[in-house]
Amino acid sequence: MTCANCALRIEKGLNKLNGVEDARVNFAMETAYVKFNTELQTKDLIEKVKSLGYNASEHLSSSTPKVIEEHVKEKNRLRFRFISSAILAFPLFYTMASHFSILSFLPVPEYLMHPWVQFLFAAPVQFWIGFPFYKGAFRALKNGSANMDVLVALGTSAAFGYSFVYSLTLGLSLEDPWFLNQSQSHQGHGMYPSLYYETSAVLLAFLLAGKWMEAIARGKSSQAIQALLGLRPDTVRIKKDSEWIEVPLEFLKEGDLIQIRPGERIPTDGIVLDGSSSVDESMLTGESLPVQKVSSSKLFGGTMNGKGGLIERADKVGQDTVLSSIIKTVEEAQASRAPLQRIADKISAIFVPSVVVIAVLDFLIWSFFIDFGNLSGALEKSIAVLVIACPCALGLATPVSLLVGTGKGATMGILFRNAESLETVSSLEVLAFDKTGTLTEGKPRLTAISVQGDEENNFLRKVASVESSSEHPLGAAIVAEALAKSLVIGTPTKVVSEPGGGIRANLEEDSIVIGKKEFLEAQGVSIPKNLADIVNQWELSAKTVVWAAIEGGKKALGILALEDSLKSSSIRAVQKLRELGLELVLLTGDHLKTAEAVAAETGIQKIEASLNPNGKAAIIQAMQIGGKKVGMAGDGMNDAPALAVAQVGFAMGNGTDIAMESAGVVLVKGDLLRIWDSIRLSRATVRNIRQNLFWALAYNAIGIPIAALGYLAPWLAGAAMALSSVSVVTNALRLRNFR
């Protein structure tokens, strides 16, 4: 694709196919992201792209290195085309430069001024080196649209064609008397007043220089993905029978035993079976401190082993690893379109036809009204209009910034699932937090039990048996304490769970209800005052209280206190987020007093407590109805409705899969400071996009009138157009320095 119009044409073509739900084409990445139903196959999409005059292939993670290799080849082809055009265009540029007053002292051989000598230099540039421009223009016009290639082909062909026709009238020999007379007079535009061979040749050389520099810069913008791909080792040492053998990484299977030596990359996700070492996980989490790994510790592919040796069991391979999912998420985000891109899309759709109309009108006005009869002068001005208006910079303004921004986020452990999420994060006004697993470690521990009607350990055994069927972290903590006391966990029956409320089940001859006080009261359980007083004391010290009632052989009623410590980064993260001007809200299923204790410790001022999952979502919707843009940070299944309804959901990477699927941003490490980073990065990226769009539009708004008024030579217009694209990409690359 040569400009944003190419991307729009392919996108429209794909969206017209029956069965395509959504198609988004990214000009900067040269990718298409397509959602389609079972009526279609990938080959149908590829055939549609080919029918529009382009080539395509399915993008797989295994093919990414080949794609990068092809980009390198394209960059080398552009370099060759530019150097070839520069060599051929230089003599013509030299003759043109010699006629500027400040360079009039330069000696110019007379033969360089002959039309057919200039033709011999210009023709290869126009028709051999410049052939891809003609090919792109033909392809666009064939499909009923216009792109940058159309403008370039029109402008350079007009200059070259006019000069060629005029050359036919001037004679074919260096000894032609007319030529000799002109050589002696040195009047007008060179020795031939109306030839523009140098305009077309030099113009194409400048355009190719810009495209080459643009390709170099775009290569740098995708370095984050390339760096992630480079984290995979090519080979891995696995145990085969009784010896260790080295095989290519793609032959690794689940369950294989892997030997990891000091200083080597971890090849895949798995569990440490033997050995101990510190592992640098910074490329996945953004955290610089190494993590100590011992037996049963989790390992992640792409991380760097320290000074110890490890034996790993491969649990996930290929596309199932964390690294592969990160790469896929980043690629999908980069293939998506930000809402700001719609501005550029609307302009690009009508831009090229409008410029052609302006160029024609400019030619007619100069020819018939301003400088009557001076066709060559009018032609020069209309060519300048065609060339300076090429919409490359406009097409690159948004996608390249997104490419760099999402890539930078990935290296910091921040995964934006799409461009819309990245843009929306920048404008958030309210940020809501879940408590457990978001502000806290999500690893609660049982600290106290008070029970009436039963012995404490027997009460704990029965409660833990019922909680063994639950995935809630509080239930897991109760089970862990029972196992630590060597209590026998039974198997409950007729388990009924109410998210955000509690759980009911039968165990042996007992009927057991566990959960919040309100949940038990709804089941007809009466709450004695002495237990309520104990609960008040526990909640004031930020403990979470679980109630349990046992009806059956031995009636019992008790309470369990669980404590979940704050994450080390939570207090600082809340402070940093408040400095960004956000209103912070704590949404929790815990009781108000527990929530108030946590809020007081962290500095969160607004609290909504005793909420079930739908209650959290309802609070967020109410704030949105009030006109506020709301983000939600959570980690558990009970946070999924709130994450989905918020403008942007932030999911802790250590949370549940459903929470991560519901969120627009995934924080790989689950560190709240990454939310602060993601908001700052989002604002920096959106600011960068707006700068790019402003300058791309301002460039054309200023450049077209200047060219139309005759103050800009075509070759200067070409240079300015090339530099505008490079400047947009260079500005986007500044995001790589984000800290």
XYZ file of C-alpha atoms in Angstrom:
739
model
C 0.000 0.000 0.000
C 1.316 3.424 -0.859
C -0.977 5.698 1.152
C -4.022 5.795 3.418
C -6.393 5.625 0.440
C -5.040 2.169 -0.415
C -5.875 0.979 3.093
C -9.376 2.480 2.896
C -10.025 0.829 -0.466
C -9.007 -2.620 0.800
C -11.013 -2.112 3.976
C -14.155 -1.153 2.071
C -13.683 -4.103 -0.282
C -13.377 -6.593 2.577
C -16.346 -5.114 4.450
C -18.541 -5.591 1.365
C -18.014 -9.373 1.444
C -21.007 -11.307 2.756
C -19.978 -12.835 6.053
C -17.470 -10.188 7.075
C -18.488 -8.634 10.382
C -15.628 -6.160 10.660
C -12.486 -5.372 8.672
C -9.779 -2.905 9.672
C -6.719 -2.264 7.535
C -3.627 -0.662 9.026
C -1.548 1.309 6.521
C 1.559 1.613 8.703
C 1.642 -2.086 9.682
C 0.437 -3.357 6.280
C -2.007 -5.668 8.045
C -5.728 -6.365 7.944
C -7.720 -7.522 10.974
C -10.925 -9.260 9.868
C -13.789 -10.808 11.831
C -15.865 -13.141 9.658
C -18.337 -16.007 10.057
C -18.268 -19.581 8.804
C -19.635 -18.617 5.390
C -16.147 -17.454 4.464
C -12.639 -18.890 4.554
C -9.337 -17.066 4.782
C -8.680 -17.795 1.104
C -11.844 -15.834 0.188
C -10.474 -12.766 1.961
C -7.112 -13.141 0.236
C -8.804 -13.464 -3.169
C -10.770 -10.274 -2.499
C -7.566 -8.397 -1.657
C -5.961 -9.730 -4.842
C -8.966 -8.618 -6.893
C -8.273 -5.086 -5.661
C -4.736 -5.278 -7.041
C -2.788 -6.205 -3.895
C -1.296 -9.364 -2.432
C -2.004 -10.841 0.987
C -1.271 -13.890 3.117
C -2.564 -15.111 6.470
C -0.658 -13.578 9.380
C 0.591 -16.187 11.837
C 3.058 -15.665 14.661
C 5.325 -18.193 12.942
C 5.322 -16.043 9.799
C 6.197 -12.790 11.583
C 9.982 -13.196 11.046
C 9.310 -13.654 7.312
C 7.187 -10.500 7.282
C 9.988 -8.564 8.964
C 12.451 -10.018 6.441
C 10.206 -8.878 3.586
C 10.075 -5.356 5.065
C 13.876 -5.336 5.116
C 13.925 -6.391 1.445
C 11.444 -3.650 0.577
C 13.612 -1.115 2.392
C 16.618 -2.301 0.368
C 14.627 -2.071 -2.873
C 13.650 1.502 -2.034
C 17.288 2.325 -1.274
C 18.347 0.930 -4.662
C 15.604 2.836 -6.476
C 16.508 6.071 -4.701
C 20.265 5.775 -5.352
C 19.647 4.915 -9.026
C 17.270 7.840 -9.459
C 19.680 10.185 -7.642
C 22.568 9.236 -9.956
C 20.469 9.807 -13.074
C 18.750 12.937 -11.773
C 21.879 14.648 -10.468
C 23.067 16.024 -13.865
C 19.593 17.447 -14.423
C 19.492 18.899 -10.922
C 22.936 20.412 -11.546
C 21.758 22.210 -14.677
C 18.692 23.485 -12.823
C 20.728 24.664 -9.816
C 23.184 26.535 -12.019
C 20.418 28.904 -13.037
C 19.769 30.130 -9.516
C 21.426 33.515 -9.172
C 23.540 32.467 -6.173
C 24.885 29.464 -8.148
C 25.277 31.135 -11.532
C 29.065 30.709 -11.320
C 28.766 26.925 -11.809
C 30.075 25.774 -15.226
C 27.499 23.800 -17.234
C 28.591 21.678 -20.225
C 26.471 22.588 -23.234
C 25.616 18.996 -24.072
C 23.787 18.650 -20.735
C 21.327 21.258 -21.935
C 20.343 19.363 -25.062
C 16.752 18.053 -24.856
C 17.640 14.521 -25.949
C 20.532 14.265 -23.500
C 18.155 15.315 -20.746
C 15.624 12.815 -22.114
C 18.197 9.996 -21.787
C 18.738 10.859 -18.113
C 15.044 11.393 -17.289
C 13.404 8.490 -19.158
C 14.841 5.639 -16.999
C 13.818 7.512 -13.859
C 10.316 8.106 -15.183
C 9.500 4.683 -16.648
C 11.858 2.179 -14.966
C 12.528 3.481 -11.489
C 9.153 5.240 -11.333
C 7.171 2.299 -12.744
C 5.705 1.282 -9.334
C 3.994 4.691 -9.172
C 2.286 3.999 -12.514
C 1.369 0.505 -11.382
C -0.198 1.843 -8.173
C -2.053 4.593 -10.040
C -3.457 2.147 -12.595
C -4.567 -0.194 -9.823
C -6.333 2.630 -7.998
C -8.080 4.037 -11.060
C -9.103 0.546 -12.165
C -10.938 0.155 -8.854
C -12.613 3.540 -9.119
C -10.523 5.462 -6.595
C -7.458 7.679 -6.418
C -4.392 7.609 -4.202
C -0.970 9.181 -3.827
C 0.323 7.262 -6.871
C -2.295 8.958 -9.034
C -1.029 12.395 -7.984
C 2.630 11.443 -8.531
C 1.946 9.791 -11.887
C -0.136 12.759 -13.075
C 2.391 15.362 -11.965
C 5.562 13.713 -13.264
C 3.901 12.501 -16.485
C 2.690 16.010 -17.221
C 6.196 17.419 -16.760
C 7.909 14.644 -18.719
C 5.257 14.459 -21.459
C 5.242 18.208 -22.032
C 9.027 18.237 -22.263
C 9.093 15.267 -24.652
C 6.552 16.792 -27.022
C 8.402 20.127 -26.934
C 11.694 18.340 -27.579
C 10.322 17.031 -30.839
C 9.960 20.623 -32.038
C 13.510 21.644 -31.114
C 15.595 19.373 -33.380
C 17.550 16.194 -32.859
C 21.184 17.286 -33.186
C 23.716 19.003 -30.950
C 24.776 20.919 -34.072
C 21.305 22.331 -34.613
C 21.666 26.103 -35.238
C 18.724 26.868 -32.947
C 20.429 24.992 -30.116
C 23.721 26.807 -30.696
C 21.977 30.168 -30.652
C 20.238 29.287 -27.409
C 23.538 28.136 -25.931
C 25.058 31.512 -26.619
C 22.127 33.518 -25.286
C 21.671 31.626 -21.968
C 18.232 33.173 -21.595
C 15.102 31.878 -19.904
C 14.658 28.635 -18.009
C 18.019 27.031 -18.821
C 19.015 27.018 -22.474
C 15.623 25.578 -23.347
C 12.988 27.847 -21.869
C 10.178 25.312 -21.389
C 11.667 21.892 -20.606
C 10.837 20.098 -17.350
C 12.778 16.839 -17.574
C 14.647 17.822 -14.417
C 11.336 18.460 -12.641
C 10.035 14.908 -13.140
C 13.389 13.187 -12.467
C 14.375 15.211 -9.401
C 10.818 15.007 -8.075
C 10.803 11.204 -8.254
C 14.242 11.068 -6.620
C 12.994 13.157 -3.696
C 9.826 11.076 -3.357
C 11.846 7.858 -3.280
C 14.211 9.371 -0.719
C 11.214 10.139 1.473
C 9.780 6.634 1.058
C 13.158 5.065 1.890
C 13.544 7.185 5.041
C 9.928 6.451 5.933
C 10.585 2.695 5.612
C 13.620 3.003 7.894
C 11.621 4.920 10.488
C 8.662 2.522 10.291
C 11.058 -0.360 10.877
C 12.193 1.323 14.072
C 8.589 1.833 15.161
C 7.968 -1.935 15.217
C 11.083 -2.723 17.223
C 9.009 -3.581 20.301
C 7.369 -6.525 18.517
C 10.716 -7.568 17.042
C 12.260 -7.440 20.523
C 9.492 -9.662 21.901
C 9.976 -12.130 19.038
C 13.705 -12.133 19.705
C 13.078 -13.395 23.249
C 12.392 -16.886 21.936
C 15.515 -19.069 21.753
C 15.986 -20.964 18.493
C 16.799 -24.266 20.193
C 15.991 -26.024 23.474
C 17.654 -28.853 25.441
C 15.145 -31.611 26.296
C 15.509 -34.977 27.979
C 15.267 -37.910 25.584
C 15.475 -41.255 27.398
C 18.450 -40.744 29.708
C 20.304 -37.982 27.871
C 19.829 -34.305 27.053
C 19.512 -33.442 23.360
C 19.149 -30.097 21.570
C 16.160 -29.648 19.250
C 14.570 -26.649 17.460
C 12.065 -24.812 19.674
C 9.115 -25.653 17.380
C 9.551 -29.378 18.194
C 9.010 -28.813 21.928
C 5.933 -30.582 23.357
C 3.913 -30.242 26.552
C 5.386 -32.363 29.307
C 8.945 -32.287 27.962
C 11.699 -31.846 30.544
C 13.941 -28.896 29.686
C 17.446 -28.110 30.892
C 18.041 -24.382 31.362
C 21.629 -23.350 31.938
C 22.804 -20.112 33.587
C 22.325 -17.053 31.365
C 19.941 -18.773 28.928
C 16.449 -17.693 27.886
C 13.538 -19.654 29.332
C 12.133 -21.339 26.182
C 8.491 -21.767 27.221
C 5.998 -21.587 30.103
C 6.318 -24.295 32.723
C 7.120 -25.353 36.278
C 10.498 -25.685 37.980
C 11.105 -29.333 38.888
C 14.635 -28.951 40.177
C 17.207 -26.242 40.881
C 16.988 -22.633 41.994
C 17.879 -19.362 40.300
C 16.822 -15.739 39.915
C 15.009 -14.924 36.682
C 14.763 -11.529 34.961
C 11.102 -11.123 33.900
C 11.383 -7.438 32.969
C 10.548 -7.910 29.274
C 7.166 -9.366 30.246
C 6.320 -7.355 33.356
C 8.394 -4.165 33.138
C 9.715 -4.992 36.625
C 13.507 -4.701 36.779
C 14.091 -6.750 39.948
C 14.816 -10.468 39.299
C 12.390 -13.045 40.722
C 13.678 -15.996 42.742
C 12.623 -19.374 41.324
C 12.646 -22.639 43.267
C 10.888 -25.990 42.944
C 7.208 -25.576 41.842
C 7.755 -21.936 40.780
C 6.195 -20.825 37.503
C 8.493 -19.957 34.580
C 7.544 -17.854 31.551
C 8.970 -18.209 28.068
C 11.246 -15.379 26.953
C 12.499 -14.458 30.440
C 16.211 -14.624 31.243
C 17.685 -17.142 33.662
C 20.283 -15.903 36.149
C 23.284 -17.742 37.589
C 21.597 -20.986 38.625
C 20.623 -24.067 36.627
C 16.967 -25.138 36.319
C 15.047 -28.196 35.163
C 11.654 -27.150 33.767
C 8.572 -29.128 32.796
C 6.933 -27.564 29.741
C 3.261 -26.857 30.526
C 2.432 -24.559 27.604
C 4.104 -24.385 24.195
C 3.736 -22.475 20.933
C 0.722 -20.176 20.763
C -0.405 -20.990 24.320
C 2.466 -19.250 26.123
C 2.196 -15.884 27.877
C 4.751 -14.382 25.457
C 2.754 -15.541 22.414
C -0.474 -14.109 23.861
C 1.280 -10.792 24.528
C 2.594 -10.650 20.948
C -0.871 -11.507 19.587
C -2.556 -8.873 21.772
C -0.088 -6.178 20.695
C -0.424 -7.091 17.014
C -4.226 -6.968 17.215
C -4.082 -3.623 19.003
C -1.784 -2.237 16.332
C -4.105 -3.508 13.607
C -7.114 -1.753 15.146
C -8.210 1.804 14.444
C -8.417 4.590 16.996
C -11.439 6.927 16.897
C -9.065 9.782 15.967
C -8.212 7.879 12.779
C -11.742 8.509 11.514
C -10.832 12.161 10.969
C -7.972 11.189 8.676
C -10.119 8.544 6.933
C -12.888 11.026 6.088
C -10.386 13.540 4.735
C -8.400 10.941 2.762
C -11.550 9.629 1.066
C -12.143 12.944 -0.718
C -8.639 14.383 -0.639
C -7.043 13.110 -3.852
C -10.004 13.882 -6.177
C -10.224 17.367 -4.618
C -6.524 17.997 -5.232
C -6.827 16.942 -8.884
C -9.698 19.414 -9.305
C -7.651 22.186 -7.621
C -4.660 21.436 -9.887
C -6.805 21.587 -13.055
C -8.464 24.832 -11.964
C -5.051 26.290 -11.092
C -3.767 25.418 -14.575
C -6.790 27.006 -16.275
C -6.699 30.168 -14.147
C -3.000 30.758 -14.806
C -3.270 29.898 -18.521
C -6.293 32.050 -19.342
C -6.517 34.754 -16.714
C -3.265 35.476 -14.879
C -0.542 34.677 -17.438
C -2.421 34.168 -20.688
C -0.803 31.708 -23.079
C 2.048 30.669 -20.769
C 1.166 26.972 -20.708
C 4.548 25.876 -19.359
C 4.307 28.207 -16.361
C 0.746 27.113 -15.617
C 1.793 23.473 -15.936
C 4.628 23.943 -13.446
C 2.276 25.396 -10.851
C -0.350 22.665 -11.254
C 2.362 19.981 -10.979
C 3.522 21.541 -7.711
C -0.067 21.376 -6.403
C -0.388 17.700 -7.351
C 2.873 16.735 -5.714
C 2.761 18.674 -2.457
C -0.711 17.353 -1.676
C 0.201 13.646 -1.551
C -1.633 12.399 1.583
C 1.120 10.138 2.950
C 1.636 12.116 6.155
C -2.109 12.106 6.846
C -2.269 8.340 6.451
C 0.688 7.782 8.763
C -0.315 10.271 11.458
C -2.369 7.886 13.608
C -1.202 4.301 12.922
C 2.512 4.921 13.436
C 1.921 6.605 16.800
C -0.303 3.686 17.830
C 2.334 1.255 16.615
C 4.998 2.822 18.817
C 2.678 3.473 21.774
C 1.285 -0.072 22.006
C 4.756 -1.536 21.494
C 6.167 0.639 24.253
C 3.322 -0.432 26.518
C 4.105 -4.113 25.876
C 7.690 -3.661 27.012
C 6.362 -2.115 30.262
C 3.910 -4.935 30.957
C 0.878 -2.957 29.711
C -1.225 -4.638 27.015
C -3.744 -2.406 25.218
C -6.224 -4.772 23.588
C -7.173 -2.279 20.870
C -6.534 1.270 19.708
C -9.889 2.502 21.019
C -8.926 1.464 24.555
C -5.590 3.242 24.273
C -7.275 6.457 23.160
C -10.091 6.257 25.720
C -7.694 5.757 28.651
C -6.305 9.241 28.004
C -9.679 10.885 28.723
C -10.764 8.961 31.842
C -12.169 11.111 34.645
C -13.057 8.442 37.209
C -11.194 5.261 38.123
C -12.944 2.603 40.185
C -11.060 -0.146 42.032
C -11.997 -3.567 43.245
C -10.326 -4.344 46.602
C -9.290 -7.992 46.752
C -6.532 -8.825 44.284
C -6.441 -5.280 42.921
C -5.523 -3.029 45.833
C -4.561 -6.024 47.949
C -2.338 -9.008 47.187
C -5.361 -11.241 46.604
C -3.873 -13.813 48.972
C -5.996 -13.521 52.111
C -5.163 -15.595 55.185
C -7.407 -16.720 57.997
C -6.460 -14.879 61.200
C -9.299 -15.565 63.668
C -12.408 -17.705 64.266
C -15.266 -17.222 66.720
C -17.895 -19.968 66.881
C -20.989 -20.804 68.926
C -22.290 -24.346 69.269
C -19.300 -26.312 67.972
C -15.606 -27.001 68.466
C -13.466 -24.592 66.418
C -11.572 -27.176 64.312
C -14.710 -29.145 63.473
C -16.448 -25.921 62.470
C -13.448 -24.975 60.282
C -13.396 -28.457 58.679
C -17.036 -28.235 57.623
C -16.751 -24.659 56.321
C -13.552 -25.512 54.407
C -15.227 -28.580 52.877
C -17.983 -26.427 51.385
C -15.532 -23.712 50.313
C -13.421 -26.323 48.475
C -16.033 -26.167 45.704
C -15.612 -22.376 45.369
C -13.015 -20.439 43.360
C -13.262 -17.343 45.572
C -9.894 -16.318 47.126
C -11.511 -16.075 50.579
C -12.684 -19.650 50.252
C -9.220 -20.734 49.126
C -7.709 -19.116 52.244
C -10.134 -21.004 54.517
C -9.301 -24.303 52.781
C -5.569 -23.582 53.058
C -5.856 -23.026 56.828
C -7.814 -26.267 57.266
C -5.198 -28.232 55.337
C -2.428 -26.587 57.364
C -4.124 -28.002 60.481
C -4.349 -31.450 58.829
C -8.146 -31.397 58.841
C -9.933 -33.834 56.503
C -11.761 -32.006 53.709
C -15.080 -33.572 52.792
C -17.068 -33.475 49.542
C -20.150 -31.215 49.607
C -23.340 -31.871 47.639
C -26.126 -29.671 46.250
C -23.773 -26.703 46.006
C -25.471 -23.423 45.074
C -23.369 -20.263 44.753
C -24.617 -16.696 44.620
C -21.900 -14.348 43.248
C -21.230 -11.520 45.692
C -23.419 -13.164 48.342
C -22.330 -16.592 49.471
C -22.648 -20.341 49.038
C -25.042 -23.073 50.220
C -24.340 -26.806 50.318
C -24.975 -30.060 52.125
C -22.177 -31.905 53.921
C -22.767 -35.215 55.610
C -25.994 -34.678 57.673
C -25.605 -30.878 57.753
C -26.966 -27.986 55.706
C -24.371 -25.206 55.594
C -24.694 -21.552 54.574
C -21.567 -19.396 54.200
C -21.156 -15.770 53.118
C -22.075 -12.234 54.061
C -24.281 -11.447 57.045
C -27.039 -10.232 54.683
C -26.871 -13.512 52.773
C -27.327 -15.544 55.950
C -30.167 -13.312 57.144
C -31.911 -13.873 53.801
C -31.689 -17.613 54.551
C -33.453 -17.076 57.878
C -30.367 -17.114 60.127
C -30.606 -14.811 63.168
C -27.477 -12.899 64.144
C -26.596 -12.712 67.886
C -25.362 -9.361 69.231
C -22.117 -10.683 70.719
C -20.891 -11.937 67.316
C -21.949 -8.674 65.670
C -19.842 -6.743 68.184
C -16.788 -8.899 67.409
C -17.351 -8.317 63.697
C -17.389 -4.538 64.238
C -13.976 -4.710 65.892
C -12.528 -6.905 63.141
C -13.839 -4.689 60.349
C -12.345 -1.572 61.931
C -8.912 -3.192 61.476
C -9.600 -3.852 57.739
C -10.370 -7.559 58.198
C -12.887 -9.261 55.934
C -15.516 -11.299 57.793
C -17.160 -14.488 56.560
C -20.250 -15.817 58.358
C -21.168 -19.484 58.490
C -24.264 -21.265 59.829
C -24.557 -25.038 60.213
C -27.991 -26.647 60.566
C -28.173 -30.372 61.256
C -26.614 -32.829 63.648
C -24.898 -30.072 65.581
C -26.126 -26.513 65.089
C -23.413 -23.891 64.953
C -22.969 -20.247 64.023
C -19.573 -18.656 63.592
C -17.487 -15.963 62.010
C -14.087 -16.127 60.350
C -11.724 -13.133 60.006
C -9.478 -12.953 56.943
C -6.773 -10.428 56.290
C -5.373 -9.481 52.888
C -2.394 -7.143 52.928
C -2.180 -4.201 50.537
C 0.122 -4.497 47.564
C 3.375 -2.650 48.151
C 2.590 -0.293 45.276
C -1.063 0.481 46.076
C -0.596 3.562 48.293
C 1.916 5.164 45.921
C -0.212 4.293 42.865
C -3.317 5.915 44.382
C -1.302 9.049 45.152
C 0.074 9.199 41.594
C -3.380 8.667 40.073
C -4.832 11.483 42.169
C -2.035 13.741 40.894
C -3.263 12.981 37.347
C -6.609 14.533 38.332
C -8.683 11.360 38.509
C -11.575 10.819 40.895
C -10.940 7.480 42.650
C -13.695 5.149 43.875
C -13.479 1.882 45.824
C -16.134 -0.685 44.797
C -16.101 -3.760 47.008
C -18.251 -6.592 48.202
C -16.827 -6.138 51.687
C -18.674 -4.365 54.471
C -18.426 -0.610 54.751
C -16.120 -0.558 57.785
C -13.571 -2.859 56.130
C -13.736 -0.756 52.956
C -13.303 2.461 54.966
C -10.193 1.068 56.666
C -8.610 0.157 53.311
C -9.637 3.479 51.754
C -8.156 5.433 54.656
C -4.857 3.573 54.311
C -4.618 4.102 50.547
C -6.100 7.600 50.281
C -9.246 6.743 48.279
C -12.022 9.144 49.250
C -15.192 7.642 47.739
C -16.438 4.197 48.791
C -19.266 1.916 47.692
C -19.396 -1.262 49.813
C -21.410 -4.510 50.144
C -21.807 -4.720 46.368
C -22.483 -7.800 44.264
C -21.066 -7.989 40.680
C -24.127 -6.367 39.120
C -24.083 -3.694 41.809
C -20.561 -2.671 40.813
C -21.653 -2.433 37.173
C -24.718 -0.388 38.160
C -22.584 2.143 40.085
C -20.347 2.608 37.057
C -23.347 3.020 34.739
C -24.811 5.650 37.055
C -21.568 7.660 36.905
C -21.533 7.326 33.111
C -25.116 8.586 32.884
C -23.859 11.581 34.846
C -21.525 12.347 31.959
C -18.263 10.949 33.344
C -15.809 8.654 31.597
C -15.157 5.777 33.972
C -12.423 3.155 34.107
C -12.518 0.037 36.281
C -9.605 -1.962 37.708
C -10.299 -5.522 38.839
C -9.052 -9.076 38.779
C -11.806 -11.522 39.635
C -14.789 -13.156 37.950
C -17.073 -10.938 40.029
C -15.404 -7.879 38.443
C -16.163 -8.948 34.863
C -19.539 -7.102 34.540
C -17.987 -3.862 35.846
C -14.917 -4.237 33.615
C -17.172 -4.773 30.600
C -19.511 -1.835 31.260
C -16.721 0.673 32.023
C -15.336 2.777 29.183
C -12.034 0.988 29.841
C -11.382 -1.981 32.092
C -7.957 -2.616 33.616
C -7.450 -6.313 34.371
C -4.711 -7.562 36.658
C -2.598 -10.077 34.717
C -2.590 -12.365 37.755
C -6.400 -12.439 37.774
C -9.004 -14.665 36.141
C -9.274 -15.247 32.392
C -12.816 -13.856 32.252
C -11.675 -10.609 33.862
C -8.863 -10.235 31.317
C -11.236 -10.984 28.427
C -13.647 -8.282 29.674
C -10.954 -5.595 29.974
C -9.499 -3.178 27.445
C -6.096 -3.072 29.173
C -4.272 -6.009 30.760
C -1.536 -5.308 33.328
C 0.792 -8.295 33.039
C 2.216 -8.016 36.559
C -0.980 -6.770 38.222
C 0.836 -3.721 39.612
C -1.379 -0.651 40.136
C 1.520 1.642 39.203
C 1.099 0.246 35.699
C -2.334 1.911 35.571
C -0.592 5.223 36.256
C 1.929 4.385 33.512
C -0.811 3.349 31.078
C -2.737 6.614 31.538
C 0.417 8.683 31.049
C 1.417 6.611 28.005
C -2.091 6.904 26.567
C -2.081 10.686 27.002
C 1.373 10.936 25.433
C 0.266 8.779 22.464
C -2.968 10.719 21.866
C -1.057 13.998 22.160
C 1.422 12.646 19.600
C -1.392 11.633 17.221
C -2.986 15.063 17.463
C 0.364 16.707 16.733
C 0.776 14.493 13.683
C -2.745 15.160 12.413
C -2.362 18.906 12.970
C 0.911 19.171 11.095
C -0.203 16.836 8.303
C -3.327 18.943 7.739
C -1.531 22.269 8.294
C 1.162 21.220 5.842
C -1.419 20.707 3.099
C -3.493 23.739 4.114
C -0.396 25.938 3.782
C 1.436 24.102 1.005
C -1.359 23.828 -1.569
C -2.107 27.593 -1.726
C 1.628 28.424 -1.890
C 2.092 25.950 -4.757
C -1.039 27.181 -6.537
C 0.199 30.788 -6.375
C 3.461 29.769 -8.038
C 5.816 30.239 -5.093
C 6.947 26.617 -4.962
C 8.869 24.774 -7.682
C 7.675 21.168 -8.258
C 10.948 19.624 -7.090
C 10.759 21.642 -3.868
C 7.158 20.481 -3.451
C 8.374 16.881 -3.798
C 11.062 17.411 -1.193
C 8.557 19.011 1.195
C 6.072 16.161 0.687
C 8.740 13.533 1.391
C 9.941 15.351 4.489
C 6.391 15.726 5.819
C 5.966 11.925 5.921
C 9.343 11.448 7.541
C 8.628 14.159 10.120
C 5.348 12.480 11.127
C 7.065 9.109 11.627
C 9.994 10.731 13.438
C 7.608 12.517 15.796
C 5.881 9.205 16.545
C 9.241 7.589 17.305
C 9.694 10.027 20.191
C 7.273 7.816 22.119
C 10.018 5.204 22.360
C 11.673 7.503 24.910
C 8.609 7.440 27.209
C 9.541 6.677 30.815
